[in-house]
Structures are given as structure tokens and as C-alpha cells.
mmCIF file of C-alpha atoms in Angstrom:
data_model
loop_
_atom_site.group_PDB
_atom_site.id
_atom_site.type_symbol
_atom_site.label_atom_id
_atom_site.label_comp_id
_atom_site.label_asym_id
_atom_site.label_seq_id
_atom_site.Cartn_x
_atom_site.Cartn_y
_atom_site.Cartn_z
ATOM 1 C CA MET V 107 -7.751 -25.013 5.501
ATOM 2 C CA GLY V 108 -11.071 -27.072 5.686
ATOM 3 C CA LYS V 109 -10.624 -27.610 9.382
ATOM 4 C CA HIS V 110 -10.005 -24.022 10.262
ATOM 5 C CA ILE V 111 -13.095 -22.947 8.236
ATOM 6 C CA ILE V 112 -15.286 -25.358 9.905
ATOM 7 C CA GLU V 113 -14.312 -24.454 13.419
ATOM 8 C CA GLU V 114 -14.779 -20.969 12.449
ATOM 9 C CA ALA V 115 -18.290 -21.566 11.013
ATOM 10 C CA ARG V 116 -19.254 -23.299 14.412
ATOM 11 C CA ARG V 117 -18.360 -20.330 16.507
ATOM 12 C CA CYS V 118 -20.997 -18.096 14.760
ATOM 13 C CA LEU V 119 -23.809 -17.694 17.170
ATOM 14 C CA GLN V 120 -26.314 -17.118 14.563
ATOM 15 C CA CYS V 121 -27.544 -13.768 15.763
ATOM 16 C CA LYS V 122 -31.103 -12.851 15.513
ATOM 17 C CA LYS V 123 -29.997 -9.554 14.326
ATOM 18 C CA PRO V 124 -26.657 -10.078 12.505
ATOM 19 C CA PHE V 125 -24.641 -6.913 12.769
ATOM 20 C CA CYS V 126 -22.334 -8.473 10.593
ATOM 21 C CA SER V 127 -24.444 -8.364 7.802
ATOM 22 C CA GLU V 128 -25.311 -4.649 8.447
ATOM 23 C CA GLY V 129 -21.725 -3.952 8.333
ATOM 24 C CA CYS V 130 -21.086 -5.345 4.979
ATOM 25 C CA PRO V 131 -21.715 -2.361 2.458
ATOM 26 C CA ILE V 132 -23.251 -5.223 0.041
ATOM 27 C CA GLN V 133 -25.584 -6.740 2.981
ATOM 28 C CA THR V 134 -24.297 -10.250 2.677
ATOM 29 C CA ALA V 135 -26.492 -12.576 4.244
ATOM 30 C CA ILE V 136 -23.369 -14.103 6.426
ATOM 31 C CA SER V 137 -25.683 -16.044 8.997
ATOM 32 C CA ASP V 138 -27.350 -17.936 6.016
ATOM 33 C CA MET V 139 -24.081 -18.651 4.223
ATOM 34 C CA ILE V 140 -22.747 -20.182 7.572
ATOM 35 C CA ARG V 141 -25.821 -22.101 7.855
ATOM 36 C CA LEU V 142 -25.895 -23.599 4.539
ATOM 37 C CA LEU V 143 -21.914 -24.542 4.870
ATOM 38 C CA LEU V 144 -22.579 -26.375 8.092
ATOM 39 C CA ASP V 145 -25.706 -28.064 6.791
ATOM 40 C CA GLY V 146 -23.556 -29.615 3.747
ATOM 41 C CA GLU V 147 -25.283 -27.347 1.237
ATOM 42 C CA MET V 148 -22.014 -25.102 0.228
ATOM 43 C CA LYS V 149 -22.817 -25.055 -3.517
ATOM 44 C CA GLU V 150 -26.152 -23.225 -2.450
ATOM 45 C CA ALA V 151 -24.058 -21.114 -0.370
ATOM 46 C CA GLY V 152 -21.844 -20.171 -2.921
ATOM 47 C CA LYS V 153 -24.491 -19.516 -5.285
ATOM 48 C CA MET V 154 -26.509 -17.170 -2.815
ATOM 49 C CA LEU V 155 -22.898 -15.324 -2.436
ATOM 50 C CA PHE V 156 -22.373 -14.914 -6.194
ATOM 51 C CA GLU V 157 -25.941 -13.646 -6.858
ATOM 52 C CA ASN V 158 -25.573 -10.991 -4.154
ATOM 53 C CA ASN V 159 -22.328 -10.021 -5.159
ATOM 54 C CA PRO V 160 -20.584 -11.459 -8.325
ATOM 55 C CA LEU V 161 -17.331 -10.282 -6.763
ATOM 56 C CA SER V 162 -17.678 -12.438 -3.699
ATOM 57 C CA VAL V 163 -14.269 -14.367 -4.232
ATOM 58 C CA ILE V 164 -12.335 -10.796 -4.674
ATOM 59 C CA CYS V 165 -14.386 -9.024 -1.584
ATOM 60 C CA SER V 166 -13.547 -12.062 0.622
ATOM 61 C CA SER V 167 -9.629 -11.556 -0.025
ATOM 62 C CA ILE V 168 -9.321 -7.867 -0.069
ATOM 63 C CA CYS V 169 -12.037 -6.021 1.883
ATOM 64 C CA PRO V 170 -11.103 -4.253 5.295
ATOM 65 C CA HIS V 171 -12.871 -6.877 6.843
ATOM 66 C CA GLU V 172 -11.942 -5.359 10.305
ATOM 67 C CA ASN V 173 -14.061 -2.529 9.440
ATOM 68 C CA PHE V 174 -17.111 -4.352 7.849
ATOM 69 C CA CYS V 175 -18.502 -7.844 8.661
ATOM 70 C CA GLU V 176 -15.749 -8.882 11.154
ATOM 71 C CA GLY V 177 -15.709 -5.505 12.876
ATOM 72 C CA HIS V 178 -19.540 -5.741 13.507
ATOM 73 C CA CYS V 179 -19.245 -9.415 14.903
ATOM 74 C CA VAL V 180 -20.632 -9.702 18.326
ATOM 75 C CA LEU V 181 -17.720 -11.992 19.344
ATOM 76 C CA GLY V 182 -15.351 -9.302 18.750
ATOM 77 C CA ARG V 183 -16.555 -7.381 21.440
ATOM 78 C CA LYS V 184 -15.135 -9.516 24.130
ATOM 79 C CA SER V 185 -12.652 -11.933 22.170
ATOM 80 C CA SER V 186 -11.893 -12.591 18.604
ATOM 81 C CA PRO V 187 -14.636 -12.355 15.852
ATOM 82 C CA VAL V 188 -15.549 -14.996 13.637
ATOM 83 C CA GLN V 189 -13.061 -15.013 10.437
ATOM 84 C CA ILE V 190 -15.972 -14.331 8.010
ATOM 85 C CA SER V 191 -13.735 -13.512 5.275
ATOM 86 C CA ASP V 192 -11.866 -16.887 5.460
ATOM 87 C CA ILE V 193 -15.410 -18.841 5.163
ATOM 88 C CA GLU V 194 -16.686 -16.394 2.398
ATOM 89 C CA HIS V 195 -13.611 -16.979 0.275
ATOM 90 C CA TYR V 196 -13.593 -20.908 0.733
ATOM 91 C CA ILE V 197 -17.194 -20.958 -0.308
ATOM 92 C CA SER V 198 -16.772 -18.456 -3.132
ATOM 93 C CA SER V 199 -13.652 -20.118 -4.387
ATOM 94 C CA TYR V 200 -15.294 -23.488 -4.390
ATOM 95 C CA TYR V 201 -18.388 -22.319 -6.117
ATOM 96 C CA LEU V 202 -16.567 -20.386 -9.063
ATOM 97 C CA ASP V 203 -14.565 -23.725 -9.638
ATOM 98 C CA GLN V 204 -17.877 -25.467 -10.071
ATOM 99 C CA TYR V 205 -19.888 -23.018 -11.823
ATOM 100 C CA MET V 206 -20.120 -22.511 -15.346
ATOM 101 C CA PRO V 207 -23.357 -20.163 -16.372
ATOM 102 C CA GLU V 208 -25.140 -20.696 -19.609
ATOM 103 C CA LYS V 209 -26.308 -17.896 -21.703
ATOM 104 C CA THR V 210 -30.077 -17.189 -20.403
ATOM 105 C CA ALA V 211 -32.521 -18.291 -23.160
ATOM 106 C CA VAL V 212 -34.678 -15.216 -22.504
ATOM 107 C CA ARG V 213 -33.141 -12.279 -24.399
ATOM 108 C CA ARG V 214 -34.119 -8.638 -23.842
ATOM 109 C CA ASP V 215 -34.054 -5.567 -26.229
ATOM 110 C CA GLY V 216 -31.202 -3.384 -25.612
ATOM 111 C CA ARG V 217 -27.320 -3.256 -25.996
ATOM 112 C CA ILE V 218 -25.363 -1.958 -23.251
ATOM 113 C CA ALA V 219 -21.722 -0.655 -23.598
ATOM 114 C CA ILE V 220 -19.631 -0.808 -20.417
ATOM 115 C CA ILE V 221 -16.382 1.171 -20.357
ATOM 116 C CA GLY V 222 -14.007 -0.199 -18.013
ATOM 117 C CA SER V 223 -13.771 -3.885 -16.547
ATOM 118 C CA GLY V 224 -12.806 -2.922 -12.861
ATOM 119 C CA PRO V 225 -15.044 -3.698 -9.724
ATOM 120 C CA SER V 226 -17.893 -1.548 -11.058
ATOM 121 C CA GLY V 227 -17.799 -2.697 -14.646
ATOM 122 C CA LEU V 228 -17.787 -6.506 -13.716
ATOM 123 C CA THR V 229 -20.593 -6.193 -11.288
ATOM 124 C CA VAL V 230 -22.725 -4.426 -13.984
ATOM 125 C CA ALA V 231 -21.568 -6.710 -16.723
ATOM 126 C CA PHE V 232 -22.832 -9.900 -14.563
ATOM 127 C CA ILE V 233 -26.014 -8.520 -13.711
ATOM 128 C CA LEU V 234 -27.329 -7.438 -17.087
ATOM 129 C CA ALA V 235 -25.897 -10.337 -18.767
ATOM 130 C CA ALA V 236 -27.572 -12.670 -16.085
ATOM 131 C CA ASN V 237 -30.771 -10.659 -17.121
ATOM 132 C CA GLY V 238 -30.466 -11.123 -20.809
ATOM 133 C CA TYR V 239 -29.296 -8.086 -21.885
ATOM 134 C CA ASP V 240 -26.407 -7.811 -24.696
ATOM 135 C CA VAL V 241 -23.380 -6.455 -23.074
ATOM 136 C CA THR V 242 -20.067 -5.335 -24.484
ATOM 137 C CA ILE V 243 -17.048 -4.375 -22.244
ATOM 138 C CA PHE V 244 -14.437 -1.688 -23.622
ATOM 139 C CA GLU V 245 -11.240 -1.986 -21.808
ATOM 140 C CA SER V 246 -8.153 0.409 -22.367
ATOM 141 C CA LYS V 247 -5.705 -2.201 -21.441
ATOM 142 C CA ASP V 248 -5.050 -5.923 -22.589
ATOM 143 C CA LYS V 249 -6.792 -7.893 -19.761
ATOM 144 C CA ILE V 250 -9.865 -7.399 -17.486
ATOM 145 C CA GLY V 251 -9.763 -6.441 -14.010
ATOM 146 C CA GLY V 252 -8.918 -2.934 -13.984
ATOM 147 C CA VAL V 253 -7.360 -1.746 -10.221
ATOM 148 C CA LEU V 254 -8.013 -5.418 -9.359
ATOM 149 C CA ARG V 255 -5.263 -6.489 -11.947
ATOM 150 C CA TYR V 256 -3.142 -3.503 -12.297
ATOM 151 C CA GLY V 257 -3.456 -1.878 -8.816
ATOM 152 C CA ILE V 258 -3.057 -4.561 -6.418
ATOM 153 C CA PRO V 259 -0.317 -7.200 -6.013
ATOM 154 C CA ASP V 260 -0.616 -10.497 -6.906
ATOM 155 C CA PHE V 261 0.351 -11.602 -3.137
ATOM 156 C CA ARG V 262 -3.017 -9.953 -2.036
ATOM 157 C CA LEU V 263 -5.180 -10.745 -4.871
ATOM 158 C CA PRO V 264 -3.952 -13.785 -7.333
ATOM 159 C CA LYS V 265 -4.751 -12.995 -10.885
ATOM 160 C CA ASP V 266 -6.339 -16.160 -11.760
ATOM 161 C CA LEU V 267 -9.523 -15.292 -9.977
ATOM 162 C CA LEU V 268 -9.990 -12.471 -12.555
ATOM 163 C CA ASP V 269 -9.416 -14.862 -15.342
ATOM 164 C CA LYS V 270 -12.077 -17.213 -13.936
ATOM 165 C CA LEU V 271 -14.406 -14.502 -13.775
ATOM 166 C CA LYS V 272 -13.761 -13.652 -17.451
ATOM 167 C CA LYS V 273 -14.575 -17.375 -18.503
ATOM 168 C CA ARG V 274 -17.964 -16.787 -16.601
ATOM 169 C CA LEU V 275 -18.849 -13.553 -18.344
ATOM 170 C CA LEU V 276 -17.988 -15.094 -21.822
ATOM 171 C CA ALA V 277 -20.217 -17.835 -21.071
ATOM 172 C CA LEU V 278 -22.995 -15.188 -20.258
ATOM 173 C CA GLY V 279 -22.408 -13.889 -23.920
ATOM 174 C CA VAL V 280 -20.546 -10.831 -22.706
ATOM 175 C CA LYS V 281 -18.009 -9.261 -25.558
ATOM 176 C CA PHE V 282 -14.946 -7.520 -24.877
ATOM 177 C CA ARG V 283 -12.904 -5.001 -26.715
ATOM 178 C CA PRO V 284 -9.289 -4.775 -25.082
ATOM 179 C CA ASN V 285 -7.143 -2.224 -25.819
ATOM 180 C CA MET V 286 -9.899 0.244 -26.518
ATOM 181 C CA LEU V 287 -9.482 3.652 -24.494
ATOM 182 C CA VAL V 288 -13.097 5.129 -24.706
ATOM 183 C CA GLY V 289 -12.911 9.046 -25.663
ATOM 184 C CA PRO V 290 -10.057 9.849 -28.119
ATOM 185 C CA ILE V 291 -11.469 7.775 -31.076
ATOM 186 C CA ILE V 292 -14.575 6.078 -29.842
ATOM 187 C CA THR V 293 -16.742 8.632 -27.826
ATOM 188 C CA LEU V 294 -20.040 8.545 -25.959
ATOM 189 C CA ASP V 295 -21.710 10.121 -29.130
ATOM 190 C CA ASP V 296 -20.432 7.385 -31.231
ATOM 191 C CA LEU V 297 -21.831 4.479 -28.682
ATOM 192 C CA LEU V 298 -25.173 6.309 -28.171
ATOM 193 C CA SER V 299 -25.532 6.894 -32.055
ATOM 194 C CA ASP V 300 -24.790 3.039 -32.796
ATOM 195 C CA ALA V 301 -26.427 0.241 -31.510
ATOM 196 C CA TYR V 302 -26.092 0.931 -27.752
ATOM 197 C CA SER V 303 -29.171 1.737 -25.783
ATOM 198 C CA ALA V 304 -27.175 2.589 -22.599
ATOM 199 C CA VAL V 305 -23.880 3.199 -21.580
ATOM 200 C CA PHE V 306 -22.403 2.482 -18.272
ATOM 201 C CA ILE V 307 -18.990 4.186 -17.103
ATOM 202 C CA GLY V 308 -16.793 2.552 -14.486
ATOM 203 C CA THR V 309 -13.254 3.615 -15.317
ATOM 204 C CA GLY V 310 -11.698 4.147 -11.936
ATOM 205 C CA VAL V 311 -9.101 6.676 -10.925
ATOM 206 C CA TRP V 312 -6.053 6.376 -12.766
ATOM 207 C CA ASN V 313 -4.188 9.680 -12.730
ATOM 208 C CA PRO V 314 -1.826 9.968 -9.690
ATOM 209 C CA ARG V 315 -2.251 13.191 -7.661
ATOM 210 C CA PRO V 316 1.074 15.032 -7.612
ATOM 211 C CA LEU V 317 2.508 16.422 -4.215
ATOM 212 C CA ARG V 318 3.957 19.590 -6.281
ATOM 213 C CA ILE V 319 6.976 19.724 -4.240
ATOM 214 C CA LYS V 320 10.325 20.250 -5.879
ATOM 215 C CA GLY V 321 12.223 17.425 -7.072
ATOM 216 C CA GLU V 322 8.988 15.368 -8.020
ATOM 217 C CA THR V 323 10.302 15.203 -11.972
ATOM 218 C CA LEU V 324 13.618 13.588 -11.162
ATOM 219 C CA GLY V 325 14.219 10.247 -12.573
ATOM 220 C CA HIS V 326 14.232 8.193 -9.515
ATOM 221 C CA VAL V 327 10.660 9.449 -8.441
ATOM 222 C CA HIS V 328 7.542 7.375 -9.447
ATOM 223 C CA TYR V 329 3.828 7.294 -8.589
ATOM 224 C CA ALA V 330 2.655 4.457 -6.846
ATOM 225 C CA ILE V 331 -0.366 3.538 -9.139
ATOM 226 C CA ASN V 332 2.211 3.607 -12.138
ATOM 227 C CA TYR V 333 4.680 1.471 -10.388
ATOM 228 C CA LEU V 334 2.208 -1.254 -9.065
ATOM 229 C CA LYS V 335 1.102 -1.784 -12.913
ATOM 230 C CA SER V 336 4.254 -3.325 -13.722
ATOM 231 C CA PRO V 337 6.925 -3.511 -10.799
ATOM 232 C CA GLU V 338 9.606 -5.545 -12.811
ATOM 233 C CA ALA V 339 10.110 -2.622 -15.394
ATOM 234 C CA TYR V 340 11.419 -0.300 -12.431
ATOM 235 C CA GLU V 341 15.012 -0.204 -11.020
ATOM 236 C CA LEU V 342 14.292 1.041 -7.465
ATOM 237 C CA GLY V 343 17.761 0.499 -5.937
ATOM 238 C CA LYS V 344 17.968 -0.701 -2.359
ATOM 239 C CA LYS V 345 16.308 2.239 -0.401
ATOM 240 C CA VAL V 346 12.917 3.089 -1.117
ATOM 241 C CA ALA V 347 11.030 5.848 0.434
ATOM 242 C CA VAL V 348 7.148 5.796 0.189
ATOM 243 C CA ILE V 349 5.453 8.970 0.733
ATOM 244 C CA GLY V 350 1.607 8.726 1.845
ATOM 245 C CA ALA V 351 0.043 6.099 4.236
ATOM 246 C CA GLY V 352 -2.788 4.533 2.644
ATOM 247 C CA ASN V 353 -3.299 0.978 1.557
ATOM 248 C CA VAL V 354 -1.575 1.720 -2.211
ATOM 249 C CA ALA V 355 1.448 3.064 -0.266
ATOM 250 C CA MET V 356 1.373 -0.157 1.888
ATOM 251 C CA ASP V 357 1.106 -2.246 -1.355
ATOM 252 C CA ALA V 358 3.935 -0.197 -3.084
ATOM 253 C CA ALA V 359 6.420 -0.571 -0.004
ATOM 254 C CA ARG V 360 5.838 -4.472 0.343
ATOM 255 C CA THR V 361 5.944 -4.547 -3.420
ATOM 256 C CA ALA V 362 9.163 -2.975 -3.520
ATOM 257 C CA LEU V 363 10.691 -5.489 -0.971
ATOM 258 C CA ARG V 364 9.589 -8.246 -3.068
ATOM 259 C CA ASN V 365 11.661 -6.751 -6.050
ATOM 260 C CA GLY V 366 14.915 -6.158 -4.828
ATOM 261 C CA ALA V 367 14.811 -3.431 -2.361
ATOM 262 C CA THR V 368 16.459 -3.987 0.968
ATOM 263 C CA GLU V 369 14.732 -1.079 2.873
ATOM 264 C CA ALA V 370 11.226 0.367 2.401
ATOM 265 C CA SER V 371 10.236 3.374 4.456
ATOM 266 C CA ILE V 372 6.836 4.996 4.686
ATOM 267 C CA LEU V 373 6.804 8.724 5.433
ATOM 268 C CA TYR V 374 3.518 10.177 6.894
ATOM 269 C CA ARG V 375 2.930 13.690 7.927
ATOM 270 C CA ARG V 376 0.496 12.430 10.566
ATOM 271 C CA GLY V 377 0.655 9.708 13.085
ATOM 272 C CA LEU V 378 -0.402 6.044 13.293
ATOM 273 C CA LYS V 379 -3.862 6.550 14.439
ATOM 274 C CA ALA V 380 -4.700 8.983 11.531
ATOM 275 C CA MET V 381 -3.127 6.646 8.942
ATOM 276 C CA PRO V 382 -5.704 5.863 6.081
ATOM 277 C CA ALA V 383 -4.392 2.223 5.512
ATOM 278 C CA THR V 384 -6.165 -0.461 7.281
ATOM 279 C CA GLN V 385 -5.049 -1.898 10.564
ATOM 280 C CA HIS V 386 -4.696 -5.144 8.551
ATOM 281 C CA ASP V 387 -2.328 -3.908 5.740
ATOM 282 C CA TYR V 388 -0.238 -2.096 8.207
ATOM 283 C CA GLU V 389 0.476 -4.806 10.350
ATOM 284 C CA TYR V 390 1.385 -7.040 7.274
ATOM 285 C CA ALA V 391 3.758 -4.326 6.107
ATOM 286 C CA ARG V 392 5.317 -4.057 9.423
ATOM 287 C CA ILE V 393 5.983 -7.672 9.941
ATOM 288 C CA GLU V 394 7.509 -7.673 6.270
ATOM 289 C CA GLY V 395 10.092 -5.160 7.473
ATOM 290 C CA VAL V 396 8.725 -2.026 6.241
ATOM 291 C CA SER V 397 9.804 0.921 8.404
ATOM 292 C CA PHE V 398 7.585 3.837 9.362
ATOM 293 C CA ILE V 399 8.548 7.411 9.948
ATOM 294 C CA PHE V 400 5.526 9.545 11.000
ATOM 295 C CA PHE V 401 5.130 13.169 11.416
ATOM 296 C CA HIS V 402 7.424 13.871 8.682
ATOM 297 C CA ALA V 403 6.097 16.179 5.779
ATOM 298 C CA PRO V 404 8.261 16.057 2.558
ATOM 299 C CA VAL V 405 9.185 19.541 1.402
ATOM 300 C CA GLU V 406 11.819 18.556 -1.354
ATOM 301 C CA ILE V 407 13.020 15.665 -3.439
ATOM 302 C CA THR V 408 16.745 15.463 -4.396
ATOM 303 C CA ASP V 409 18.932 12.842 -5.944
ATOM 304 C CA SER V 410 20.152 11.209 -2.802
ATOM 305 C CA GLY V 411 16.402 11.379 -0.819
ATOM 306 C CA VAL V 412 13.705 13.343 0.615
ATOM 307 C CA HIS V 413 14.058 16.622 2.878
ATOM 308 C CA CYS V 414 11.237 16.747 5.233
ATOM 309 C CA VAL V 415 9.895 18.955 8.260
ATOM 310 C CA GLN V 416 8.520 17.259 11.393
ATOM 311 C CA THR V 417 5.010 17.984 12.197
ATOM 312 C CA GLU V 418 2.768 18.083 15.430
ATOM 313 C CA PHE V 419 -0.588 18.229 16.332
ATOM 314 C CA VAL V 420 -1.712 21.246 18.364
ATOM 315 C CA GLU V 421 -5.090 22.289 19.968
ATOM 316 C CA THR V 422 -7.239 24.835 18.513
ATOM 317 C CA GLU V 423 -9.276 27.788 20.154
ATOM 318 C CA ALA V 424 -12.384 25.824 18.806
ATOM 319 C CA GLY V 425 -11.346 22.821 20.935
ATOM 320 C CA GLY V 426 -10.178 20.493 18.061
ATOM 321 C CA THR V 427 -6.720 19.946 16.696
ATOM 322 C CA SER V 428 -4.798 21.070 13.700
ATOM 323 C CA LEU V 429 -1.437 19.739 12.371
ATOM 324 C CA ARG V 430 1.533 22.273 11.971
ATOM 325 C CA THR V 431 5.151 21.983 11.156
ATOM 326 C CA ILE V 432 7.787 22.462 13.894
ATOM 327 C CA GLU V 433 10.307 25.198 13.378
ATOM 328 C CA GLY V 434 13.915 23.951 12.671
ATOM 329 C CA SER V 435 12.856 20.610 12.309
ATOM 330 C CA GLU V 436 14.399 19.722 9.030
ATOM 331 C CA THR V 437 15.325 16.234 8.456
ATOM 332 C CA PHE V 438 16.863 14.462 5.430
ATOM 333 C CA ILE V 439 15.653 10.677 4.573
ATOM 334 C CA PRO V 440 17.971 8.862 2.307
ATOM 335 C CA ALA V 441 16.608 7.097 -0.535
ATOM 336 C CA ASP V 442 17.571 5.496 -3.841
ATOM 337 C CA SER V 443 13.985 5.871 -5.168
ATOM 338 C CA VAL V 444 10.716 7.889 -4.031
ATOM 339 C CA ILE V 445 7.298 6.608 -4.604
ATOM 340 C CA ILE V 446 4.364 9.012 -4.171
ATOM 341 C CA ALA V 447 1.322 7.420 -3.123
ATOM 342 C CA VAL V 448 -1.250 10.262 -1.939
ATOM 343 C CA SER V 449 -4.082 9.491 -3.961
ATOM 344 C CA GLN V 450 -5.373 9.393 -7.288
ATOM 345 C CA ALA V 451 -8.029 11.160 -9.903
ATOM 346 C CA PRO V 452 -10.054 10.107 -12.784
ATOM 347 C CA ARG V 453 -8.978 10.539 -16.220
ATOM 348 C CA SER V 454 -10.600 13.124 -18.569
ATOM 349 C CA ASN V 455 -11.147 11.346 -21.643
ATOM 350 C CA LEU V 456 -14.978 11.250 -21.907
ATOM 351 C CA LYS V 457 -16.868 14.195 -22.971
ATOM 352 C CA GLY V 458 -20.762 14.984 -23.236
ATOM 353 C CA ILE V 459 -21.537 14.578 -19.416
ATOM 354 C CA GLU V 460 -20.935 16.752 -16.457
ATOM 355 C CA ILE V 461 -17.875 16.443 -14.523
ATOM 356 C CA GLY V 462 -17.066 17.905 -10.920
ATOM 357 C CA LYS V 463 -14.215 20.007 -10.420
ATOM 358 C CA SER V 464 -12.342 17.253 -8.862
ATOM 359 C CA GLY V 465 -12.572 15.277 -12.171
ATOM 360 C CA LEU V 466 -15.303 13.043 -10.769
ATOM 361 C CA VAL V 467 -18.349 11.942 -12.557
ATOM 362 C CA ILE V 468 -21.526 13.750 -11.183
ATOM 363 C CA THR V 469 -24.419 11.128 -10.868
ATOM 364 C CA ASP V 470 -27.562 11.078 -8.618
ATOM 365 C CA GLU V 471 -27.662 8.237 -6.033
ATOM 366 C CA VAL V 472 -28.140 5.351 -8.484
ATOM 367 C CA GLY V 473 -25.376 6.270 -11.105
ATOM 368 C CA ARG V 474 -27.697 8.546 -13.282
ATOM 369 C CA THR V 475 -25.377 11.036 -15.130
ATOM 370 C CA THR V 476 -26.517 14.260 -16.449
ATOM 371 C CA ARG V 477 -27.074 12.587 -19.874
ATOM 372 C CA GLU V 478 -29.842 10.402 -20.746
ATOM 373 C CA GLY V 479 -28.890 6.677 -20.910
ATOM 374 C CA VAL V 480 -25.611 7.163 -19.620
ATOM 375 C CA PHE V 481 -24.526 5.593 -16.019
ATOM 376 C CA ALA V 482 -21.527 5.729 -13.960
ATOM 377 C CA SER V 483 -20.550 4.091 -10.509
ATOM 378 C CA GLY V 484 -17.498 3.310 -8.403
ATOM 379 C CA ASP V 485 -14.369 5.300 -7.979
ATOM 380 C CA VAL V 486 -14.933 7.455 -10.895
ATOM 381 C CA VAL V 487 -17.944 8.796 -9.101
ATOM 382 C CA THR V 488 -16.952 8.564 -5.455
ATOM 383 C CA GLY V 489 -13.261 8.614 -5.696
ATOM 384 C CA ALA V 490 -10.992 5.715 -4.260
ATOM 385 C CA LYS V 491 -13.042 3.635 -2.054
ATOM 386 C CA THR V 492 -13.366 -0.113 -1.495
ATOM 387 C CA VAL V 493 -14.284 -2.823 -4.182
ATOM 388 C CA ALA V 494 -17.324 -3.746 -1.569
ATOM 389 C CA ASP V 495 -18.664 -0.013 -1.930
ATOM 390 C CA ALA V 496 -18.095 0.040 -5.787
ATOM 391 C CA VAL V 497 -20.146 -3.357 -5.925
ATOM 392 C CA SER V 498 -22.935 -2.007 -3.678
ATOM 393 C CA ARG V 499 -23.223 1.289 -5.846
ATOM 394 C CA SER V 500 -23.070 -0.773 -9.010
ATOM 395 C CA LYS V 501 -25.769 -3.190 -8.146
ATOM 396 C CA LYS V 502 -28.013 0.177 -7.844
ATOM 397 C CA SER V 503 -26.687 1.424 -11.047
ATOM 398 C CA ALA V 504 -27.442 -2.106 -12.965
ATOM 399 C CA ALA V 505 -31.100 -2.041 -11.567
ATOM 400 C CA ALA V 506 -31.455 1.637 -12.617
ATOM 401 C CA ILE V 507 -30.156 0.521 -16.197
ATOM 402 C CA ILE V 508 -32.575 -2.143 -16.328
ATOM 403 C CA GLU V 509 -35.588 0.005 -15.316
ATOM 404 C CA TYR V 510 -34.472 2.559 -17.915
ATOM 405 C CA LEU V 511 -34.360 0.079 -20.641
ATOM 406 C CA GLU V 512 -37.597 -1.346 -19.866
ATOM 407 C CA GLY V 513 -39.113 2.269 -19.930
ATOM 408 C CA ARG V 514 -37.914 2.508 -23.394
ATOM 409 C CA ALA V 515 -39.202 -0.738 -24.387
#
């Protein structure tokens, strides 16, 4: 591992204009990171990464790097890009094992409630706690991580990384209230009328979007976001059909194969090029044995499988293309279980702030909601996006919270 990291680091051209950093949603200083590593300053490199992105060890594991840093590396134009993700993960893992913060001596007025401990909540908690604020995280489940723990399989993201991050937050003085769903019992009004000067909402998107087709309520039909929380609780049988072609669908299919299924098929109404999953996740699913059935749209689920119609792209009068079904093209895909993975929406637990028609929280560009003192960021605002995007937006929200609290002082 170490030899591979050093060889990759030495390939970096140290570009005067680092397109790799421009391609990163968090603007990670990749050239500086690599220079520090090669100069023997790995701890300093890790410190720089952590201060820019407290979830660096996570992003380096699960980001779509081919679209971000590595996709913008100039070496990738004619050969292969520098494996930036491997370098960053190596440094971030080392730093996380070495780093144990101390509670800052400078304490600031202002107690902040953070609802949700996913990528957004963790990012804001680290920034505010490091700045001397009193932070309490309210988490509806028993462990922290949100989608990182309950929506991403272990083979993609080892959960011990989240446990390490929690220890660092505890060292900074952050308090946790697990198994506490804010909304039904404790409300925003309760938090703001109690000791909290500001509230941050980072609850993500946990409600699966249904297909609304016949057979969706049958006993062998499941939603991917629910299945990935605890795969061991499901008896899927040998043949599994997964409807959808995003990263969650890939995770569900790969997890099914690791939990007793012998066949896992992805059913997608469009083609390979239109698939929302990253090329990386598609390739891993393919080599692990997941099969892909493109241009098939499900119309009904039965006890023995999925009825589909075939689809095709046709040119429109405006010069574009549209998807249409092919008459008389009905097909049947046998399956013991069906997993639906076609997107998620937020839960509607919180009252007192403006919510859009899609259920997403309405905010300005830095996360201010329509209620003073209440901020939000991440998937609950944007819909399901990458962890890096959530971190980037949440850093802006943390800065806005600090500005708000300083203005109240």
C-alpha cells in the first residue's frame, strides 16, 4: 500500500493551476497535500485535510473521484490520472489514528442543536465545536453516521471510521442524544425556547419514493434504503431484481449477493450511458456478478417476478430525444424478491419552517431557513447528492451560524 501511494504521489505534476482541486466540491488543496507527503510532513498534510474537510477519510473512500479530483487531473487526458483518492485516504487514515483533539480553552456563548448526524451534521458539529461552541447532536438512531452508517454497505465504507470520528467529537465536548427523533416529541419550538441559540437540520432523505405500480405492496418487495439499514433482517431468496440504476441500486444488488442471493439483476428503463450510478460503482457491480437489463420499464410486480415493457429513445421534432415504450414488447423477469431503488425524499417531522412541494427544506445559499436561528444543509435541502457536496454546503452553513451567533452577542 505504502509503495503504491508514494509512486502515485510522485506522478503528480504539481500543476501551477491545479484542475484537480477545482474539480473537488470542497476545494481540497491536493498539490499541497502531495507535496507535504513527499516532504515527510504527513501529519501536517493530514491536519490540512482535516481542517478543510472533517470527513476527508470518508470522502476519500466513497466520492465519485472520476467525476471530481481524478476526473480533472491533467494526466488523465492521455493516460491514467493520479490516484488522488488513495493518497488522501492513506493520509487521512493515518491522521485520524494520530489525532485526538482537546476541548478548546476559548468557550463562546451560544448552544447549538444539530438534528441528524449524517455528513452535514458531523461537518457542522466539528466546525462549531472547534470554534468553542457548545454542541448537542440529536440522532434518531442509536449510532451516528446517518446515511454513512445505515445507507452505505460495510464493503464500501468500514463503520469503524465513524466510531473514530465520534470519539473526536466527544473529545471536543460535543454531546449526543441517540434514539431521539426531533419532531414528534421535542420540536423546533422546544429547542429554540430552551437553551439553544441556533438549530441546524441535517436529517437527510430517508423516505423511499414508490413506483406506484401494481404489486408494490407484496411481501417480497422492499425499498433499497430500508434494506441497506439491516440486510441480515431480510430473506430475499436466490433471485433478486433491483429496479433503478443509481449508486443505491448498485449497493443493494451487491449486498444481496453477499447475503445469500445467487442472482441479482438491475432493471433500468434507460441505457448504460444514462445510468445515474458512477462508472466505478457500475464496474464493481458488474465484476461481482450483477447483471444489467437496460431499456426495461417495470409495469407490474407479481409473486414470481416483474412484468416490464421495453423502451427506446426516439428523436423529437425539436431535435432532442425522448423515451417511449415499444408496443407489444412485454417481458417478464423472474425474481424471488424485488428491491426498489428509485430515489428518496425527506421525512416531514419538523414544523415551523417552510418546506417545498418535494418535501425539501427551503433555504438560502448558505443554509438559512425561513425561520430565524434555524439552518439546514445537505440532502434535506438539495435531495440526494454526494457526501462532498454535503460537506461543502455545510461548511458555508457553519460559517453562517457563527456569523449569526456573533451578531447576537
